[in-house]
Short mmCIF file of N, CA and C in Angstrom, two decimals:
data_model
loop_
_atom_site.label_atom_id
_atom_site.label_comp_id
_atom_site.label_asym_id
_atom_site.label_seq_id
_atom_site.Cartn_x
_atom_site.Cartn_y
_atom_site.Cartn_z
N UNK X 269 95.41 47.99 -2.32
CA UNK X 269 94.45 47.95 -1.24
C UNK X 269 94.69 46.73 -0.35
N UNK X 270 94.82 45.77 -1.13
CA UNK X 270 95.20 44.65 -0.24
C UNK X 270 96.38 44.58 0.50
N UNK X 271 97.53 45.01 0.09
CA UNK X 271 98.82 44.93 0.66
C UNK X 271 98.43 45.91 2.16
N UNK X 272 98.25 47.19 1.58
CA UNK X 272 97.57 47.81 3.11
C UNK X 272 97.01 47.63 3.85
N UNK X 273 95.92 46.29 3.58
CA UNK X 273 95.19 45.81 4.68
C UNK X 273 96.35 44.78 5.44
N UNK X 274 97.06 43.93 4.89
CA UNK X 274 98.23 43.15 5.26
C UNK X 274 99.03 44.25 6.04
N UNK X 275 99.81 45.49 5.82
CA UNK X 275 100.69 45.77 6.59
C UNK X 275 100.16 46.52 8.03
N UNK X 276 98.50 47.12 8.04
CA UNK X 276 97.60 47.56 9.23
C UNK X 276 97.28 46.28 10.07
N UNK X 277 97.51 45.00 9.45
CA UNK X 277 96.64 43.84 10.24
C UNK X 277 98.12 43.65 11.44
N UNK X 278 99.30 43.55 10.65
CA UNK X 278 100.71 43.34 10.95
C UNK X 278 101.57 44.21 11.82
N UNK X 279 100.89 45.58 11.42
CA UNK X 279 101.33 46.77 12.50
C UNK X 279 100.14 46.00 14.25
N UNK X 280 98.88 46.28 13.77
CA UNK X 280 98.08 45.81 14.90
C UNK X 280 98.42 44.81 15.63
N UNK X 281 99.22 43.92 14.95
CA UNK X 281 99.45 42.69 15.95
C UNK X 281 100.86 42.64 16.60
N UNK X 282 101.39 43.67 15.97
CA UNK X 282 103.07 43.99 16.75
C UNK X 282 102.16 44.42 17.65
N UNK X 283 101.87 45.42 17.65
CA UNK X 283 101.31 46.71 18.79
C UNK X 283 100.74 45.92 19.87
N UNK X 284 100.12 44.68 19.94
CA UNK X 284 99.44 43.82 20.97
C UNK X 284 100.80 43.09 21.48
N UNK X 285 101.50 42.18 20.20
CA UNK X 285 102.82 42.13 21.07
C UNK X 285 103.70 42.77 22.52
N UNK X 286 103.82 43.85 21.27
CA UNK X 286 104.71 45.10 22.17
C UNK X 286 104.03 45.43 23.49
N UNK X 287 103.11 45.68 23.49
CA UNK X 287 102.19 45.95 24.92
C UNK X 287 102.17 44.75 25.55
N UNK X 288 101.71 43.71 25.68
CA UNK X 288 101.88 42.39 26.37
C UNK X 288 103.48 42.32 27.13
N UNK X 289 104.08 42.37 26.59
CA UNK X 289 105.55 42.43 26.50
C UNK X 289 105.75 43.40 27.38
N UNK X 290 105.61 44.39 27.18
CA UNK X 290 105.95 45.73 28.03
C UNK X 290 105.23 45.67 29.64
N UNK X 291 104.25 45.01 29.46
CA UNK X 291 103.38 44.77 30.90
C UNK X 291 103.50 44.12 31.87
N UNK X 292 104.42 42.66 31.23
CA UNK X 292 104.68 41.67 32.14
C UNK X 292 106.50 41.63 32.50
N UNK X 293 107.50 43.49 32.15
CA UNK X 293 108.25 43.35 32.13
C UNK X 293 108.68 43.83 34.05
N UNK X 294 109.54 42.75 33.85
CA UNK X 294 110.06 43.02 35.34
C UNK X 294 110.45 44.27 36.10
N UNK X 295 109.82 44.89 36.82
CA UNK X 295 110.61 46.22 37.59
C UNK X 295 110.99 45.86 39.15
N UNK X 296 111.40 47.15 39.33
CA UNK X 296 112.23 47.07 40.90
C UNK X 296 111.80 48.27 41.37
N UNK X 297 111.41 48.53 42.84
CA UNK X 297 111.38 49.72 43.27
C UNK X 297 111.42 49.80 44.68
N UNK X 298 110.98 50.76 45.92
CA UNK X 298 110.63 50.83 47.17
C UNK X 298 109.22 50.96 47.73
N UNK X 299 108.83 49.91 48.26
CA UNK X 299 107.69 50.53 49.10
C UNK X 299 107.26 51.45 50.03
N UNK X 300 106.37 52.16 49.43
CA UNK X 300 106.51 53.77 50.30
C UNK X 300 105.20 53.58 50.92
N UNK X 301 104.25 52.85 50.79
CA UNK X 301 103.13 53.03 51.58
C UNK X 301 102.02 51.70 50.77
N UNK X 302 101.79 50.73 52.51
CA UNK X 302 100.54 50.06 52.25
C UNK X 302 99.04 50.09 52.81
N UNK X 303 98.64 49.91 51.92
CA UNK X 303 96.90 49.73 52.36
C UNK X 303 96.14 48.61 52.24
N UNK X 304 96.19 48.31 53.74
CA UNK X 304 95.86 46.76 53.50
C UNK X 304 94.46 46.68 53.79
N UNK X 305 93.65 47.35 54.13
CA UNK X 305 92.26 47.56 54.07
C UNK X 305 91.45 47.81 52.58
N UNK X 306 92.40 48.60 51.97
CA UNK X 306 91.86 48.84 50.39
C UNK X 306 92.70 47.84 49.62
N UNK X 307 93.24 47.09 50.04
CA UNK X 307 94.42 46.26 48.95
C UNK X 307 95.39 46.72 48.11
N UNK X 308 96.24 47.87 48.28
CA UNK X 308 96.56 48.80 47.74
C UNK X 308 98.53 48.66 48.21
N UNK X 309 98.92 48.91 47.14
CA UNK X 309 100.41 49.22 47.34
C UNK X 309 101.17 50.13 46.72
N UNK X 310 101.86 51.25 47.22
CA UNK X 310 102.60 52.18 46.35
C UNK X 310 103.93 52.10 46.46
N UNK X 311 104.14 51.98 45.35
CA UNK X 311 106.21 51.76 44.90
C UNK X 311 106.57 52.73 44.02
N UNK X 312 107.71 52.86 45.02
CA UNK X 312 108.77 54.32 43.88
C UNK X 312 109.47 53.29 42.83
N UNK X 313 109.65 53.49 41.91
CA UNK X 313 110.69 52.66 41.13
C UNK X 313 111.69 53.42 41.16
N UNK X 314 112.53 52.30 41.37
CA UNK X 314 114.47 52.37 41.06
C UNK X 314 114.12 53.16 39.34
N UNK X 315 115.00 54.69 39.75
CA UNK X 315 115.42 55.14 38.66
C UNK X 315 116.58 54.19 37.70
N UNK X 316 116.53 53.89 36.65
CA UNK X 316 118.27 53.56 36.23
C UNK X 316 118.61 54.96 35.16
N UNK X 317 120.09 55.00 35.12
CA UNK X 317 120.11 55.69 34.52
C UNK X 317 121.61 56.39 34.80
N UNK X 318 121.36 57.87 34.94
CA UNK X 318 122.66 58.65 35.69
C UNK X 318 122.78 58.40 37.23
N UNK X 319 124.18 58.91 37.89
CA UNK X 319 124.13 57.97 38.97
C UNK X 319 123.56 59.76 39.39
N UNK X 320 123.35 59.43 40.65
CA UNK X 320 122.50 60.61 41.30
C UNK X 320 121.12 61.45 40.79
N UNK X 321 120.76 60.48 40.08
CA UNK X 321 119.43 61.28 39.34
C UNK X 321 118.39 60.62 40.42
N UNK X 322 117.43 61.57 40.28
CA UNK X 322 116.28 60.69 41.56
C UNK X 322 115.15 60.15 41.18
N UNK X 323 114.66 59.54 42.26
CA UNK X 323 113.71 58.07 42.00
C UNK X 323 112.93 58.33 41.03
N UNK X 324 111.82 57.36 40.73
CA UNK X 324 111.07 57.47 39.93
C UNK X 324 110.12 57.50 40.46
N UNK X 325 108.72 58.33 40.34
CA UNK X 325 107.41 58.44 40.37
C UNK X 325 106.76 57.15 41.51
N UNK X 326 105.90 57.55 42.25
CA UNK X 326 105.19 57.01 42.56
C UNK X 326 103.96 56.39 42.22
N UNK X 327 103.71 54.98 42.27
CA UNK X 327 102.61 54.57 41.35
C UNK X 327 102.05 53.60 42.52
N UNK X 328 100.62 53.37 42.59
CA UNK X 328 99.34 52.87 43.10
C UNK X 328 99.21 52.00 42.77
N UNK X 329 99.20 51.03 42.98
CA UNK X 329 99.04 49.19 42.39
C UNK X 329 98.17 48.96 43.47
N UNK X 330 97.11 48.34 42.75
CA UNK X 330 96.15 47.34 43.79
C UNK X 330 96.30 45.39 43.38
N UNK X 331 96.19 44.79 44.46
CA UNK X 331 96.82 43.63 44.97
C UNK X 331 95.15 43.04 44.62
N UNK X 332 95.52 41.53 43.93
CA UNK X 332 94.72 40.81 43.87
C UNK X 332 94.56 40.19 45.01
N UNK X 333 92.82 39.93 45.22
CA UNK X 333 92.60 38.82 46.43
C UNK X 333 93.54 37.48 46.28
N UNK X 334 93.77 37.41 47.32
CA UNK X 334 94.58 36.44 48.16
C UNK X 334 95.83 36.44 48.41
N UNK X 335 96.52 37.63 47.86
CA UNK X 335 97.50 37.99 47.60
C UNK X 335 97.67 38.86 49.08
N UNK X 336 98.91 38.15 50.08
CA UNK X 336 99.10 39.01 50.99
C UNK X 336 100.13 39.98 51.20
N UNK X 337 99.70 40.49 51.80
CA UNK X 337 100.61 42.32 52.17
C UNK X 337 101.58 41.89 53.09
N UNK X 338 100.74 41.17 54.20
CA UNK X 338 101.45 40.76 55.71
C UNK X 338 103.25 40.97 56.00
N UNK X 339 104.15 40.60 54.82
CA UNK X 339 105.24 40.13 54.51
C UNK X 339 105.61 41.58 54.09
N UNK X 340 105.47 42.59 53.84
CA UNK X 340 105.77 43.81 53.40
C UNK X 340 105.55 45.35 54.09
N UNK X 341 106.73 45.82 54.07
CA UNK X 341 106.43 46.80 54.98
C UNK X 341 107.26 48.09 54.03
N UNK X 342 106.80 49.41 54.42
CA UNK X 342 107.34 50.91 54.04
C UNK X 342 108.70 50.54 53.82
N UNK X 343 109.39 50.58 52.95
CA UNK X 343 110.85 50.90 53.24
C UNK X 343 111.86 49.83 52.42
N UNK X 344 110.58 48.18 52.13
CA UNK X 344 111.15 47.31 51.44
C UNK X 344 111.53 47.56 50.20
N UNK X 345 112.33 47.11 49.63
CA UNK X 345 112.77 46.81 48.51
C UNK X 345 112.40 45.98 47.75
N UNK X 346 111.52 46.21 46.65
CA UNK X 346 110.75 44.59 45.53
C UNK X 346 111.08 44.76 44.16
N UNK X 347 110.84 43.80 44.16
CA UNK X 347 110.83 43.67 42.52
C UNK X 347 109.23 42.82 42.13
N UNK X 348 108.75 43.50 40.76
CA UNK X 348 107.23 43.45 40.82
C UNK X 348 107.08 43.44 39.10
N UNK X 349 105.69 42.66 38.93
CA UNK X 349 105.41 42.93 37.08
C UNK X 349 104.07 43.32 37.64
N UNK X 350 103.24 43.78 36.80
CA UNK X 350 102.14 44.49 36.73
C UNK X 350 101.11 44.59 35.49
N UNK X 351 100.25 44.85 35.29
CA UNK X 351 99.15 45.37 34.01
C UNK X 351 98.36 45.94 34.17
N UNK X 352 97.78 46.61 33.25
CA UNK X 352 96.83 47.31 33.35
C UNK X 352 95.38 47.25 33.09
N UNK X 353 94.38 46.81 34.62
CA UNK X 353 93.21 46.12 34.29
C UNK X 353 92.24 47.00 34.91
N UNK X 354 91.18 47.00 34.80
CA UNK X 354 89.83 47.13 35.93
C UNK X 354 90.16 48.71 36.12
N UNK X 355 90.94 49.60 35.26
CA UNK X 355 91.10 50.99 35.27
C UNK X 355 91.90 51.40 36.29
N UNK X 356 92.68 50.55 36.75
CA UNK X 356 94.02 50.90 37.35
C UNK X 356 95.36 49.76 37.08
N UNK X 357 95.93 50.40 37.63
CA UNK X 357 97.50 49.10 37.47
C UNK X 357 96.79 48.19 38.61
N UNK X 358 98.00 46.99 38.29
CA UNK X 358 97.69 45.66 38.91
C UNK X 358 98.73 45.05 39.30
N UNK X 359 99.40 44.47 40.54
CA UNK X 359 100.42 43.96 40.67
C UNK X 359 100.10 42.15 39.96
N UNK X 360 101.11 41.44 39.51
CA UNK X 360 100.36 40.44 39.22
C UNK X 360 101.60 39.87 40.00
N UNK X 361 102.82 40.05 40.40
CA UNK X 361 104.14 39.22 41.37
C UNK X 361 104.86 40.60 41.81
N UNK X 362 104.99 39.82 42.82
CA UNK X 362 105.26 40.92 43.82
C UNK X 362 106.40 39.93 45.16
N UNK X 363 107.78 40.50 44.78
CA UNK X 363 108.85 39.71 45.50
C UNK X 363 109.33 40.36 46.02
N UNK X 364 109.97 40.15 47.46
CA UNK X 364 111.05 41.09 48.21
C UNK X 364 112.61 40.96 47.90
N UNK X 365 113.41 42.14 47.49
CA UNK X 365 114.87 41.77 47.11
C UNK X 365 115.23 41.19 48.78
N UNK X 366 116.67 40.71 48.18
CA UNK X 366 117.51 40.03 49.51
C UNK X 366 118.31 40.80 49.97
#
């Protein structure tokens, strides 16, 4: 009984690992559309993978206050980390490639 409580306590705390980890991991994608009235940004992510396979999904990130848009337009190219708060994704860095 005890050993099982040791290897559930040990699984649980990978699993918080692993997610932390996974959240603050770096991606890349295109900006396809901003909303700078709702604070809102949507990026295709760079598929990797096979060459000619196509993009990846479009996803909705909303931008923390103070965090400006101004610098970003349809069409850029970023690289971005994110999490998942307040019942949607979250950009938490948000950079333009060169």
């Amino acid at each position: 009984m005890r050993a099982a409580k040791i290897v559930m306590t040990s699984l649980a705390a990978a699993s918080l690992i692993t997610t932390a980890a996974l959240a603050q991991q770096s991606m890349s994608g295109m900006v396809t559309k901003i909303d700078r009235l709702r604070s809102t940004i949507s990026i295709q992510q760079t598929q990797s993978g096979t060459v000619g396979a196509a993009g990846g999904a479009i996803q909705e990130y909303k931008v923390p206050k103070g965090q400006s848009l101004e610098a970003f337009h349809a069409g850029d190219k970023v690289t971005f980390t994110a999490s998942d708060s307040d019942g949607g994704k979250t950009i938490d860095k948000l950079d333009k490639e060169k």
